[in-house]
Amino acid sequence: MEHPKRLNGFPIEAGKKPTAERRRIMPRFFIDTFDHIDVIDEIGTDLPSLGAAKDLVQRALAEMIVEEGMRRPSAELRAVVRDEAGRRVMAATMTMGIEWAGGEAA
């Protein structure tokens, strides 16, 4: 199964430049991600609503936290969603930590 190409944890196909007609119908959201590397979204993603942006951010952060969890025992990931005017319309944070009782992992 081929995995979609991703940019900042989001499907690249979502970041395609819209046609003029589609642009009028769907707002564009910019999703910046922050973990050990800060990535500012300069392309944006056309989505039907702020609710769709929330759903996308939740899925992307969940995927990112799984990947980070494979590399280190704790991680905090943050995403900030901006609208086309550059206004912050939403922020989300996901934290994962593993603490071993009685010492190090077996």
mmCIF file of C-alpha atoms in Angstrom:
data_model
loop_
_atom_site.group_PDB
_atom_site.id
_atom_site.type_symbol
_atom_site.label_atom_id
_atom_site.label_comp_id
_atom_site.label_asym_id
_atom_site.label_seq_id
_atom_site.Cartn_x
_atom_site.Cartn_y
_atom_site.Cartn_z
ATOM 1 C CA MET A 1 0.000 0.000 0.000
ATOM 2 C CA GLU A 2 1.437 3.332 -1.028
ATOM 3 C CA HIS A 3 1.548 5.975 1.717
ATOM 4 C CA PRO A 4 0.649 9.548 0.745
ATOM 5 C CA LYS A 5 3.528 11.995 0.589
ATOM 6 C CA ARG A 6 3.500 14.321 3.576
ATOM 7 C CA LEU A 7 4.595 17.851 4.417
ATOM 8 C CA ASN A 8 4.637 18.891 8.071
ATOM 9 C CA GLY A 9 2.766 15.694 8.814
ATOM 10 C CA PHE A 10 -0.066 16.551 6.437
ATOM 11 C CA PRO A 11 -0.863 15.026 3.037
ATOM 12 C CA ILE A 12 0.854 16.978 0.258
ATOM 13 C CA GLU A 13 -2.104 16.648 -2.061
ATOM 14 C CA ALA A 14 -4.070 18.736 0.424
ATOM 15 C CA GLY A 15 -1.574 21.575 -0.097
ATOM 16 C CA LYS A 16 -2.006 21.901 -3.854
ATOM 17 C CA LYS A 17 -2.723 25.360 -5.127
ATOM 18 C CA PRO A 18 -6.470 25.642 -5.605
ATOM 19 C CA THR A 19 -8.238 26.762 -8.719
ATOM 20 C CA ALA A 20 -9.955 30.151 -8.491
ATOM 21 C CA GLU A 21 -13.351 28.422 -8.269
ATOM 22 C CA ARG A 22 -12.292 26.091 -5.455
ATOM 23 C CA ARG A 23 -10.624 28.972 -3.612
ATOM 24 C CA ARG A 24 -13.964 30.772 -3.310
ATOM 25 C CA ILE A 25 -15.626 27.672 -1.867
ATOM 26 C CA MET A 26 -13.004 26.372 0.574
ATOM 27 C CA PRO A 27 -10.996 28.437 3.030
ATOM 28 C CA ARG A 28 -7.271 27.860 3.309
ATOM 29 C CA PHE A 29 -5.701 27.037 6.657
ATOM 30 C CA PHE A 30 -2.002 27.130 7.546
ATOM 31 C CA ILE A 31 -0.882 24.548 10.084
ATOM 32 C CA ASP A 32 2.410 25.201 11.853
ATOM 33 C CA THR A 33 3.936 22.350 13.859
ATOM 34 C CA PHE A 34 6.317 22.560 16.794
ATOM 35 C CA ASP A 35 8.265 19.763 18.426
ATOM 36 C CA HIS A 36 12.050 19.522 18.417
ATOM 37 C CA ILE A 37 11.823 21.221 14.990
ATOM 38 C CA ASP A 38 9.521 24.160 14.252
ATOM 39 C CA VAL A 39 7.877 24.027 10.817
ATOM 40 C CA ILE A 40 5.929 27.043 9.560
ATOM 41 C CA ASP A 41 3.376 26.169 6.877
ATOM 42 C CA GLU A 42 3.716 28.569 3.950
ATOM 43 C CA ILE A 43 1.587 26.510 1.523
ATOM 44 C CA GLY A 44 -1.656 26.020 3.412
ATOM 45 C CA THR A 45 -4.379 23.414 3.054
ATOM 46 C CA ASP A 46 -7.839 23.942 1.566
ATOM 47 C CA LEU A 47 -10.446 22.561 3.956
ATOM 48 C CA PRO A 48 -14.219 22.942 4.071
ATOM 49 C CA SER A 49 -14.334 24.239 7.662
ATOM 50 C CA LEU A 50 -12.500 24.904 10.894
ATOM 51 C CA GLY A 51 -13.913 21.577 12.117
ATOM 52 C CA ALA A 52 -12.137 19.823 9.252
ATOM 53 C CA ALA A 53 -8.913 21.596 10.245
ATOM 54 C CA LYS A 54 -9.389 20.321 13.818
ATOM 55 C CA ASP A 55 -9.858 16.764 12.552
ATOM 56 C CA LEU A 56 -6.749 17.010 10.372
ATOM 57 C CA VAL A 57 -4.647 18.406 13.222
ATOM 58 C CA GLN A 58 -5.807 15.655 15.593
ATOM 59 C CA ARG A 59 -4.921 12.901 13.125
ATOM 60 C CA ALA A 60 -1.584 14.475 12.205
ATOM 61 C CA LEU A 61 -0.506 15.010 15.827
ATOM 62 C CA ALA A 62 -1.517 11.440 16.697
ATOM 63 C CA GLU A 63 0.615 10.084 13.825
ATOM 64 C CA MET A 64 3.515 12.334 14.765
ATOM 65 C CA ILE A 65 3.390 11.326 18.453
ATOM 66 C CA VAL A 66 3.585 7.648 17.486
ATOM 67 C CA GLU A 67 6.653 8.338 15.338
ATOM 68 C CA GLU A 68 8.285 10.405 18.101
ATOM 69 C CA GLY A 69 7.489 7.716 20.677
ATOM 70 C CA MET A 70 9.560 5.246 18.695
ATOM 71 C CA ARG A 71 12.590 7.563 18.971
ATOM 72 C CA ARG A 72 12.370 8.901 22.519
ATOM 73 C CA PRO A 73 10.498 8.195 25.756
ATOM 74 C CA SER A 74 8.636 11.509 25.865
ATOM 75 C CA ALA A 75 7.475 14.157 23.457
ATOM 76 C CA GLU A 76 5.276 17.221 23.315
ATOM 77 C CA LEU A 77 3.934 18.252 19.931
ATOM 78 C CA ARG A 78 2.034 21.424 19.180
ATOM 79 C CA ALA A 79 0.164 22.666 16.145
ATOM 80 C CA VAL A 80 -1.132 26.170 15.515
ATOM 81 C CA VAL A 81 -3.751 26.759 12.831
ATOM 82 C CA ARG A 82 -3.889 30.134 11.079
ATOM 83 C CA ASP A 83 -6.484 31.410 8.624
ATOM 84 C CA GLU A 84 -5.758 33.130 5.307
ATOM 85 C CA ALA A 85 -5.393 36.486 7.086
ATOM 86 C CA GLY A 86 -2.706 34.996 9.337
ATOM 87 C CA ARG A 87 -4.915 35.018 12.448
ATOM 88 C CA ARG A 88 -4.452 32.155 14.895
ATOM 89 C CA VAL A 89 -7.764 30.287 14.969
ATOM 90 C CA MET A 90 -6.797 27.150 16.889
ATOM 91 C CA ALA A 91 -3.948 25.474 18.738
ATOM 92 C CA ALA A 92 -3.553 21.856 19.797
ATOM 93 C CA THR A 93 -0.998 20.085 21.970
ATOM 94 C CA MET A 94 -0.339 16.382 22.368
ATOM 95 C CA THR A 95 1.988 15.018 25.043
ATOM 96 C CA MET A 96 3.337 11.505 25.464
ATOM 97 C CA GLY A 97 5.597 10.242 28.231
ATOM 98 C CA ILE A 98 6.815 6.900 29.490
ATOM 99 C CA GLU A 99 8.079 6.473 33.029
ATOM 100 C CA TRP A 100 9.624 3.187 34.081
ATOM 101 C CA ALA A 101 8.880 1.964 37.596
ATOM 102 C CA GLY A 102 11.980 0.805 39.440
ATOM 103 C CA GLY A 103 14.559 1.959 36.938
ATOM 104 C CA GLU A 104 15.297 1.556 33.276
ATOM 105 C CA ALA A 105 13.437 -0.417 30.634
ATOM 106 C CA ALA A 106 14.108 -4.108 30.342
#
